[in-house]
Short mmCIF file of C-alpha atoms and ligand atoms in Angstrom, two decimals:
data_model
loop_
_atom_site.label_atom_id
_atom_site.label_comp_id
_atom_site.label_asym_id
_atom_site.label_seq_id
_atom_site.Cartn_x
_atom_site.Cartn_y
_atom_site.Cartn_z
CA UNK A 1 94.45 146.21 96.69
CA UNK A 2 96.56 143.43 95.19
CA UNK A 3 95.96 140.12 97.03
CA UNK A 4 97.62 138.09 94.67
CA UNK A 5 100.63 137.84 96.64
CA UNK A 6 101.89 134.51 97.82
CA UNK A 7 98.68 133.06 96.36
CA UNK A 8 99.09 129.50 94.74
CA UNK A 9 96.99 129.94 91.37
CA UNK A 10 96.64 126.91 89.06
CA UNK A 11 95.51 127.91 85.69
CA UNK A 12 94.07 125.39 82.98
CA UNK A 13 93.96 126.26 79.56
CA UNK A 14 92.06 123.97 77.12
CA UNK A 15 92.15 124.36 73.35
CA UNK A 16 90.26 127.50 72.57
CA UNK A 17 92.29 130.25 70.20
CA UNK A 18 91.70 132.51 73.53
CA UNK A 19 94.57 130.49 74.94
CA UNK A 20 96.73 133.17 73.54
CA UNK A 21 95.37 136.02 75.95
CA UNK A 22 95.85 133.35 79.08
CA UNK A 23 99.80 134.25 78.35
CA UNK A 24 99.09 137.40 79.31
CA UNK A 25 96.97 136.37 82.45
CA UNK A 26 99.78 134.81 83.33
CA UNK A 27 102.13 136.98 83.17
CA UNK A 28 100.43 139.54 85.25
CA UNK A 29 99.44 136.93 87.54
CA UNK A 30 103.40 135.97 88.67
CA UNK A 31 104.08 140.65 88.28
CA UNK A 32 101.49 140.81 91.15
CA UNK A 33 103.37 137.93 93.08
CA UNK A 34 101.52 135.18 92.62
CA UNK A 35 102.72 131.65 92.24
CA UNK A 36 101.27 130.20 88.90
CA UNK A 37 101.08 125.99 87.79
CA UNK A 38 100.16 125.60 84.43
CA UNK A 39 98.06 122.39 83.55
CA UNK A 40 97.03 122.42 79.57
CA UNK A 41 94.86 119.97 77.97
CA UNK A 42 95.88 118.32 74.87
CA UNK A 43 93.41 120.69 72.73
CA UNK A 44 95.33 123.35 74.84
CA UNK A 45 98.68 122.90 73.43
CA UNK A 46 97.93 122.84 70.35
CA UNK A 47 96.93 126.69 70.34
CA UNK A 48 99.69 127.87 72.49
CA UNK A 49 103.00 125.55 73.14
CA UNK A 50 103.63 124.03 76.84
CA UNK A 51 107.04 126.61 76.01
CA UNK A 52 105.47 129.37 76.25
CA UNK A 53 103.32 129.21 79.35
CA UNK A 54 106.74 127.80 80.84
CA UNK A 55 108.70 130.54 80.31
CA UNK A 56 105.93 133.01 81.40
CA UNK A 57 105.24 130.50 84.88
CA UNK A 58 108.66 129.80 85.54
CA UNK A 59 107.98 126.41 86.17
CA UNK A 60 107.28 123.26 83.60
CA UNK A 61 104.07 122.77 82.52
CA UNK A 62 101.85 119.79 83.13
CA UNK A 63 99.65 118.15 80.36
CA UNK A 64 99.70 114.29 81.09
CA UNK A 65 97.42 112.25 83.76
CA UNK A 66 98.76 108.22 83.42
CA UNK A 67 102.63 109.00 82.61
CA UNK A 68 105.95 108.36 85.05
CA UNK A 69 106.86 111.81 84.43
CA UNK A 70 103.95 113.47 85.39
CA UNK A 71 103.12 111.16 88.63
CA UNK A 72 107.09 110.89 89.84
CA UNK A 73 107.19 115.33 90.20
CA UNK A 74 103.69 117.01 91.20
CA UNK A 75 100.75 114.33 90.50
CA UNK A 76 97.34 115.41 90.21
CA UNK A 77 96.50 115.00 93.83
CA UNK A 78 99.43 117.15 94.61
CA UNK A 79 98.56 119.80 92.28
CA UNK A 80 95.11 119.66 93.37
CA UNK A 81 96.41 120.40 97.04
CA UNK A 82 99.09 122.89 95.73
CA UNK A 83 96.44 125.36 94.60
CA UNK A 84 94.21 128.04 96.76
CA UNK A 85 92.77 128.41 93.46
CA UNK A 86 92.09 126.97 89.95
CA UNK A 87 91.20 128.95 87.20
CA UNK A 88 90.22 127.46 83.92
CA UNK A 89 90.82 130.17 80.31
CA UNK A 90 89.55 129.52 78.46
CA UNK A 91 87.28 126.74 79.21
CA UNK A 92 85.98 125.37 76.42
CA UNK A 93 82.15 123.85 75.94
CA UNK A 94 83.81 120.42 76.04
CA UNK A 95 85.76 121.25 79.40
CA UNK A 96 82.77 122.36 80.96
CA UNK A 97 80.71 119.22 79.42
CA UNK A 98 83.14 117.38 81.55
CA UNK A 99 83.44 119.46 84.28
CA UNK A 100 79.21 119.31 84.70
CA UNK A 101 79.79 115.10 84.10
CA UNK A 102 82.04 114.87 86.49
CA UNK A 103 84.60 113.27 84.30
CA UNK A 104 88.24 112.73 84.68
CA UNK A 105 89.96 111.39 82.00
CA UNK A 106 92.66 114.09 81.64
CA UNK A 107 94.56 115.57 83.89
CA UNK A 108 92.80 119.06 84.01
CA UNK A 109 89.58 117.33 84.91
CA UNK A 110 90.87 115.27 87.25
CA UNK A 111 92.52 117.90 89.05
CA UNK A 112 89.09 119.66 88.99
CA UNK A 113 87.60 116.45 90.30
CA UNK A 114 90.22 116.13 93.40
CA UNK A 115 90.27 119.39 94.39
CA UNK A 116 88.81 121.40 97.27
CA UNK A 117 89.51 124.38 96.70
CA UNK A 118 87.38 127.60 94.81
CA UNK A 119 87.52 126.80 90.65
CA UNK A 120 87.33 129.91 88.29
CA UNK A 121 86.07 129.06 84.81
CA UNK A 122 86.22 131.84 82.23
CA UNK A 123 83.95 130.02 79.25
CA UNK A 124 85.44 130.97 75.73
CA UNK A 125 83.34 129.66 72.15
CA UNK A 126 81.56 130.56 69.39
CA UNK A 127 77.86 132.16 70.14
CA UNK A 128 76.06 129.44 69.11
CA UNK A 129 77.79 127.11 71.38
CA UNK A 130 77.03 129.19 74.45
CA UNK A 131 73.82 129.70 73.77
CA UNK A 132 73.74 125.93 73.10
CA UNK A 133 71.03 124.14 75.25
CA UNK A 134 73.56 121.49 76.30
CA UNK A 135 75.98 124.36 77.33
CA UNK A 136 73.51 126.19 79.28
CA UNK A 137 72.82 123.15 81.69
CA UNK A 138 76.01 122.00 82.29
CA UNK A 139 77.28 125.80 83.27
CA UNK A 140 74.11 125.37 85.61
CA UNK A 141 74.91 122.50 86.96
CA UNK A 142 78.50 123.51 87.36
CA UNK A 143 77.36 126.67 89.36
CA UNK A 144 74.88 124.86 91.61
CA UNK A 145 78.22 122.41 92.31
CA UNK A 146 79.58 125.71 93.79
CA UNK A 147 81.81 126.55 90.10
CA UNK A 148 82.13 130.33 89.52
CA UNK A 149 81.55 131.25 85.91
CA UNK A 150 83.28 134.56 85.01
CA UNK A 151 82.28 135.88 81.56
CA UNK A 152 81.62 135.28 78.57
CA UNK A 153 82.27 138.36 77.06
CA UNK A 154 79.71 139.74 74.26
CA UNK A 155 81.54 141.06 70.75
CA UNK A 156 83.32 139.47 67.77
CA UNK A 157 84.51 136.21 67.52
CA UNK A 158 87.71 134.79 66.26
CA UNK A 159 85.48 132.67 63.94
CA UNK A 160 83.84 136.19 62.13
CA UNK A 161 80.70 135.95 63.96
CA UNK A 162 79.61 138.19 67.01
CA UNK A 163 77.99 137.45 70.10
CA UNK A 164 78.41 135.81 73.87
CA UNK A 165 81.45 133.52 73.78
CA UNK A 166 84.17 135.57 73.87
CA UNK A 167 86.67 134.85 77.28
CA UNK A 168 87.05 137.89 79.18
CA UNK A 169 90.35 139.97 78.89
CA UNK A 170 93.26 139.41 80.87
CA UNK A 171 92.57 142.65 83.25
CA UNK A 172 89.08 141.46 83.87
CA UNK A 173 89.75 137.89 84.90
CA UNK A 174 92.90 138.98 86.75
CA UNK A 175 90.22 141.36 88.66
CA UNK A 176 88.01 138.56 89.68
CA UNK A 177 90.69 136.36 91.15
CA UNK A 178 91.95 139.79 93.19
CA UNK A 179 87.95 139.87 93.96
CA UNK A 180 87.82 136.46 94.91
CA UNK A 181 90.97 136.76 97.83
CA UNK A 182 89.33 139.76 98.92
CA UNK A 183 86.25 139.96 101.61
CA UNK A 184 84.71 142.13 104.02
CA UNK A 185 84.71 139.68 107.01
CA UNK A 186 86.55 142.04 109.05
CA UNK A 187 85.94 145.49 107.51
CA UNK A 188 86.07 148.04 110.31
CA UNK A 189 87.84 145.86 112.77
CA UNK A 190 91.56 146.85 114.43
CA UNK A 191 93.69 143.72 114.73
CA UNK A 192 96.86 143.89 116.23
CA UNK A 193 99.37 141.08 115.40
CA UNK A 194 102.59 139.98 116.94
CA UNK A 195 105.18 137.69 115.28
CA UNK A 196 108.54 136.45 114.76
CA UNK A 197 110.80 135.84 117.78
CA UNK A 198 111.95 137.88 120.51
CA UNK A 199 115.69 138.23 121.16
CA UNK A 200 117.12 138.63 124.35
CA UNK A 201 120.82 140.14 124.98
CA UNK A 202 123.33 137.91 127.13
CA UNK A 203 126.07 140.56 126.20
CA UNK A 204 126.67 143.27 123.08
CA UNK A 205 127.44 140.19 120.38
CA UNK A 206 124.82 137.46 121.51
CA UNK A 207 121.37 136.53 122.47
CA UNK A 208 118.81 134.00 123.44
CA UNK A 209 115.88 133.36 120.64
CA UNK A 210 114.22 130.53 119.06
CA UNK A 211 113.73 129.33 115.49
CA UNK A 212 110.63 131.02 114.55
CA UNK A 213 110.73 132.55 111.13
CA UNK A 214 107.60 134.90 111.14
CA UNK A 215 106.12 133.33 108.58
CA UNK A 216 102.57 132.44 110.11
CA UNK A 217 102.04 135.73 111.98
CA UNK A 218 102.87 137.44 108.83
CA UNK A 219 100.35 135.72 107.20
CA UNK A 220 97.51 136.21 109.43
CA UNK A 221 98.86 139.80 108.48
CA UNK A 222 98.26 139.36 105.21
CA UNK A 223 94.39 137.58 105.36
CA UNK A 224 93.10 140.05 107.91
CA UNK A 225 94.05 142.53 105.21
CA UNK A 226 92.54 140.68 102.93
CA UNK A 227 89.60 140.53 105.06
CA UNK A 228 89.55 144.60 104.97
CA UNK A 229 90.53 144.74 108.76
CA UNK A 230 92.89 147.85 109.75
CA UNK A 231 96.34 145.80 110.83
CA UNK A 232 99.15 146.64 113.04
CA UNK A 233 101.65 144.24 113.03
CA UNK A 234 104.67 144.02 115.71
CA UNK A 235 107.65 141.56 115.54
CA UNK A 236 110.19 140.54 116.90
CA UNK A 237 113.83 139.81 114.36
CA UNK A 238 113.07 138.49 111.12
CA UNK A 239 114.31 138.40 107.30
CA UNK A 240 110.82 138.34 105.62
CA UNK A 241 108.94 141.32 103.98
CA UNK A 242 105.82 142.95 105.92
CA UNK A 243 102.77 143.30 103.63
CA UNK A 244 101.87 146.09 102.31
CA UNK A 245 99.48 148.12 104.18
CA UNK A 246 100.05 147.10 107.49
CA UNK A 247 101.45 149.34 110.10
CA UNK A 248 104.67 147.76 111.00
CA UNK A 249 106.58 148.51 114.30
CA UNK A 250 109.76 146.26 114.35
CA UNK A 251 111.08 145.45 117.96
CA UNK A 252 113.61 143.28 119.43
CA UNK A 253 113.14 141.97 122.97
CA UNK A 254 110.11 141.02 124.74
CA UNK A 255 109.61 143.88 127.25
CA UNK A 256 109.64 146.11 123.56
CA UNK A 257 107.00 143.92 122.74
CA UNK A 258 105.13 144.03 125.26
CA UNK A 259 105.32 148.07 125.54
CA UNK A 260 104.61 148.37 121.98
CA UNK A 261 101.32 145.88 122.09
CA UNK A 262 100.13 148.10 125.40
CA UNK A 263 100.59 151.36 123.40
CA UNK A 264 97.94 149.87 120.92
CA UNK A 265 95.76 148.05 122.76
CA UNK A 266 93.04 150.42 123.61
CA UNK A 267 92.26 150.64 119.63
CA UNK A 268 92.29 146.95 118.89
CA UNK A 269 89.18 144.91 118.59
CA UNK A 270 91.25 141.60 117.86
CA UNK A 271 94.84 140.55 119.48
CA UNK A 272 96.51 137.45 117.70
CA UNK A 273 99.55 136.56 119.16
CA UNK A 274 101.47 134.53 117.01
CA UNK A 275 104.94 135.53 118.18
CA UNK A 276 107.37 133.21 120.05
CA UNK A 277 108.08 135.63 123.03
CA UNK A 278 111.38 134.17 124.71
CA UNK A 279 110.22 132.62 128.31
CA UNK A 280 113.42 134.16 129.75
CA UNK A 281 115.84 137.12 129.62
CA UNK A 282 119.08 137.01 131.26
CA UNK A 283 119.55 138.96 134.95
CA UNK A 284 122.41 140.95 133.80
CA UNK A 285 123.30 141.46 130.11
CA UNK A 286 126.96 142.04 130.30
CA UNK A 287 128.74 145.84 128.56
CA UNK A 288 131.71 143.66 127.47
CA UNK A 289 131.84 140.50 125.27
CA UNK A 290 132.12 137.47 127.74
CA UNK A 291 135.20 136.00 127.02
CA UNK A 292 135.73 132.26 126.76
CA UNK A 293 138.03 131.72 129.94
CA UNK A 294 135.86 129.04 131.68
CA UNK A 295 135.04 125.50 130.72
CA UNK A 296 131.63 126.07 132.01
CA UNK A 297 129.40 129.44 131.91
CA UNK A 298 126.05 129.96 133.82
CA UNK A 299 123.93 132.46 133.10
CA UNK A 300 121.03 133.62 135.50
CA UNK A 301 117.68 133.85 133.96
CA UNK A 302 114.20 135.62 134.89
CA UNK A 303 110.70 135.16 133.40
CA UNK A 304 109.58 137.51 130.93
CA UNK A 305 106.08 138.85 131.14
CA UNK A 306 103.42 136.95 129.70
CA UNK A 307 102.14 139.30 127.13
CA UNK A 308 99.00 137.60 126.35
CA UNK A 309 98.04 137.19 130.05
CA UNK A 310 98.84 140.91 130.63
CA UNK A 311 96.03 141.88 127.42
CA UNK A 312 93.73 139.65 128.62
CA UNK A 313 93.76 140.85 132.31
CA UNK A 314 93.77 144.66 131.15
CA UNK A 315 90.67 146.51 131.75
CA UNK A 316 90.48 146.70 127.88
CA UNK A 317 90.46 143.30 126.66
CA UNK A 318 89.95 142.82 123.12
CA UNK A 319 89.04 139.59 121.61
CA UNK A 320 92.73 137.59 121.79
CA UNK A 321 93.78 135.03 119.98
CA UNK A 322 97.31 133.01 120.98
CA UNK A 323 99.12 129.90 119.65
CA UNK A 324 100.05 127.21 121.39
CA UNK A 325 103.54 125.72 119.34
CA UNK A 326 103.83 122.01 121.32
CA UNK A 327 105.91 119.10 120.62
CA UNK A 328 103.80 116.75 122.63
CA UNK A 329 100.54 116.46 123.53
CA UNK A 330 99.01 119.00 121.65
CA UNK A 331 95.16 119.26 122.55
CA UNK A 332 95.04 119.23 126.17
CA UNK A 333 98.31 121.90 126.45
CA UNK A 334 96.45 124.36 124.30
CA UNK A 335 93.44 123.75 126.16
CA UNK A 336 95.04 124.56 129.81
CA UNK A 337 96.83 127.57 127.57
CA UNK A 338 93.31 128.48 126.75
CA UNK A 339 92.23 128.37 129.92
CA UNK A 340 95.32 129.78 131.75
CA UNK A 341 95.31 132.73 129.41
CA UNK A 342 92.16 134.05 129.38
CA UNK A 343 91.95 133.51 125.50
CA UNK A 344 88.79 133.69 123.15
CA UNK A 345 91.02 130.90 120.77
CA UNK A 346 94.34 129.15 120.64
CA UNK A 347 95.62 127.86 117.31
CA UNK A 348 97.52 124.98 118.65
CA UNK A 349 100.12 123.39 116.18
CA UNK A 350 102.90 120.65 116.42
CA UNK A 351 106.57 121.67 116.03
CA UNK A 352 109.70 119.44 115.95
CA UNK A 353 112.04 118.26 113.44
CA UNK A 354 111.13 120.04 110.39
CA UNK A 355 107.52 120.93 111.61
CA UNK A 356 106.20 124.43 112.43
CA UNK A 357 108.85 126.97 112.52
CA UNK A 358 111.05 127.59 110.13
CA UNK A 359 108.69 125.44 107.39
CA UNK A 360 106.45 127.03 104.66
CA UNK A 361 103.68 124.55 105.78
CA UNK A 362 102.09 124.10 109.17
CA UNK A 363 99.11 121.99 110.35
CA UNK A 364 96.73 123.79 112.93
CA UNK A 365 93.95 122.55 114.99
CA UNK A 366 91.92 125.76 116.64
CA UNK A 367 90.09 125.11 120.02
CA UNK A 368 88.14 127.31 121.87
CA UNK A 369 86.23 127.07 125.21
CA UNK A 370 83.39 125.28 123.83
CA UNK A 371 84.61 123.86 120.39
CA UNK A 372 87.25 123.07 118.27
CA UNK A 373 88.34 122.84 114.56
CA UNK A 374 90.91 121.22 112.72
CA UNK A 375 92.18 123.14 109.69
CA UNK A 376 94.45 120.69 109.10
CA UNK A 377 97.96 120.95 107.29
CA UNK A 378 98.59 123.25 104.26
CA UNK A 379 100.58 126.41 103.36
CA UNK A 380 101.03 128.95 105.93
CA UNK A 381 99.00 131.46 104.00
CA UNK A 382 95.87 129.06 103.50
CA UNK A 383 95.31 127.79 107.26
CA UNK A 384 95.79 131.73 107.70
CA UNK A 385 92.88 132.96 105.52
CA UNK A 386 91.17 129.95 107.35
CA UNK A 387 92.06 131.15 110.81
CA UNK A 388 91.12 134.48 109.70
CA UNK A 389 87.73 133.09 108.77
CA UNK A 390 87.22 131.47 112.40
CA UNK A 391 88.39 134.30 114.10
CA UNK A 392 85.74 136.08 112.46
CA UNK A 393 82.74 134.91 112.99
CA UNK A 394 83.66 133.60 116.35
CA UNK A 395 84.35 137.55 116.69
CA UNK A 396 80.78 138.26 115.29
CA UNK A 397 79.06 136.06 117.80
CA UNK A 398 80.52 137.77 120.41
CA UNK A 399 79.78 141.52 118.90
CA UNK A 400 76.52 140.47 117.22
CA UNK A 401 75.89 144.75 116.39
O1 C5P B 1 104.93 130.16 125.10
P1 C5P B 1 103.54 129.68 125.19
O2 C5P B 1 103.31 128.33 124.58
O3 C5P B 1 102.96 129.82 126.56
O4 C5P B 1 102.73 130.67 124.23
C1 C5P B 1 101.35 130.65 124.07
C2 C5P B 1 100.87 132.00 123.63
O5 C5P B 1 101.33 132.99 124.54
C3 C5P B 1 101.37 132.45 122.25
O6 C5P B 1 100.26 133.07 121.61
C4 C5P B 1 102.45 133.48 122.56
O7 C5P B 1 102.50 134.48 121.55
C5 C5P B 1 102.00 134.03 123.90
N1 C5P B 1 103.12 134.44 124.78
C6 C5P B 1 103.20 135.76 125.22
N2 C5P B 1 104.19 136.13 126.07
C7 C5P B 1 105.12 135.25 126.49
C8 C5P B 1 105.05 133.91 126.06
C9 C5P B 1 104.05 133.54 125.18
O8 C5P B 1 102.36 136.57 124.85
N3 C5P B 1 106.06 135.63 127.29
#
């Protein structure tokens, strides 16, 4: 399964002559969707030119810590925050020296330093370097700091000899960042996901809706995947892609919705609702195309159903999960939502002027009846794969077998 796509990778290349196969990490990298920042070291771009990785990436490369340049686009705290993963190849003994020292007097390194997010380092030198003393501590104390090692790789060397040293191939280290997105948190599990907004007919040629883009739902799509759970996914109008491998039933108003969720329901373990179901739908939907006559126009409204309250009250209930989009107020409205709705979780998060809907970020604080978290703001696709997390082993408690 390719999870690469949408994922922020940050690759570091130091000066090692295996910087050459890194071009065609890459590039197979951004053919399997990823998004790919370059950060070279000086020693780096001396073995393969800041050019190169540029036109591969799409996107300049960065190589300076202390310059105007550098600091006035994306800094090293924003590149740090950028990634949802940093993968150093080849890393050489000196990198990892620093990396075990806690150093930071590059930019590499100090992106290393700032960041909170899983590092990859794929070791590349000569045999004797590896099997260095020195070298051998530091990639200990880099693992027990949480660092995944991938490789060396055991053969000839670029300087004649043969031995451990070698970085792995492009393939192979592709493989272990696919590995790393993947998990089995939710292997076995149904999830059913709705997303996107509903539209609701006032005559043939317009409607009622809301600004949500689908993004989020779609990526809680995406992580449960990635999290080997069995996803249906239902939304409402929206001009982004599905991923691949979900079962995707498009609708268009609520009540289609609502119909569609109930024809699933009795096979889903988890319900996340991340759709903005319209609160209303108009009395009559006119055949004709109202025509503009009047200064005023009123239009009579009813409720739609609650399709959240509907799963949780059905004799079926699986574990549900809603949001709670709020411009005010935010805790204790997704706590009486909580409550209200009969929900295991609500992920509540602020929307307004450029917050929330139609943004590529969000920020999303997750309460449930005893306990909350704050995930905090980041891309949609990262405070998914950490919702998806939650939702798991709050899931697990609650199904220990
Ligand atoms: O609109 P509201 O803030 O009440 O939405 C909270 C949760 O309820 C969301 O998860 C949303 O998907 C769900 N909802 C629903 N049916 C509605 C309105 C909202 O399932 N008619």
């Amino acid at each position: 399964m390719n999870t690469l796509i949408n994922k922020r990778i940050l690759v570091g290349v130091c000066g090692g002559i295996a910087a050459y196969k890194t071009a065609y990490l890459i590039r197979g990298l951004i053919e399997s969707g990823a998004e790919v920042e370059v950060v070279q070291t000086h020693g780096g771009t001396q073995f393969v030119t800041p050019l190169t990785f540029q036109a591969l990436s799409g996107r300049p490369v960065h190589s300076r810590l202390l310059h105007h340049d550098s600091e006035a686009g994306m800094g090293h705290i924003s590149l740090a925050r950028w990634a949802d993963l940093i993968v150093v190849a080849p890393a050489t003994a000196h990198f990892i020296s620093k990396l075990a020292h806690g150093m930071a007097d590059d930019l590499l390194s100090t992106i290393c330093l700032a960041a909170d997010v899983p590092i990859l380092v794929a070791p590349a030198m000569n045999r004797q370097m590896w099997n260095n003393p020195a070298t051998q501590a530091n990639i200990q104390t880099i693992q027990s700091n949480g660092i995944s090692i991938i490789g060396p790789g055991v053969g000839d060397q670029a300087c004649g000899e043969s031995g451990p040293g070698r970085m792995l191939e492009p393939d192979e280290i592709k493989s272990s960042i696919n590995a790393h997105f993947r998990s089995s948190l939710l292997s076995g599990a149904n999830v059913l996901i709705t997303a996107g907004p509903t539209r609701e007919s006032i005559d043939p040629v317009r409607f009622i809706s809301n600004h949500s883009s689908g993004r989020m739902g779609f990526a809680v799509a995406q992580a449960a995947l990635e999290a080997d759970a069995r996803v249906t996914l239902i939304a409402g109008p929206v001009s982004i892609n599905p991923p691949d491998r979900v079962t995707y039933v498009p609708v268009t108003t609520a009540f289609e919705m609502q119909s569609e969720v109930f024809r699933e329901i009795e096979d889903t373990d988890i319900f996340i609702s991340a759709a903005a179901v319209a609160d209303y739908r108009c009395v009559d939907v006119a055949d004709q195309k109202i025509k503009k006559y009047e200064d005023n126009l009123s239009l009579q409204l009813e409720k739609n159903p609650d399709i959240i309250s509907n799963v949780t009250k059905s004799s079926h209930k699986p574990f549900t999960v809603g949001f709670a989009a709020e411009t005010d107020d935010l805790a204790n409205n997704a706590k009486s939502k909580l409550k209200a709705k009969k929900m295991d979780m609500i992920a509540a998060n602020p929307v307004g002027k450029d917050k929330g809907f139609d943004s590529e970020y969000n920020t999303i604080e997750v309460f449930w009846n005893d306990g909350h978290l704050n995930l905090g703001t980041s891309s949609k696709q990262k405070l998914a794969r950490n919702l998806i997390k939650l939702i798991a082993s709050r899931y697990d408690e609650k199904h220990p077998d």
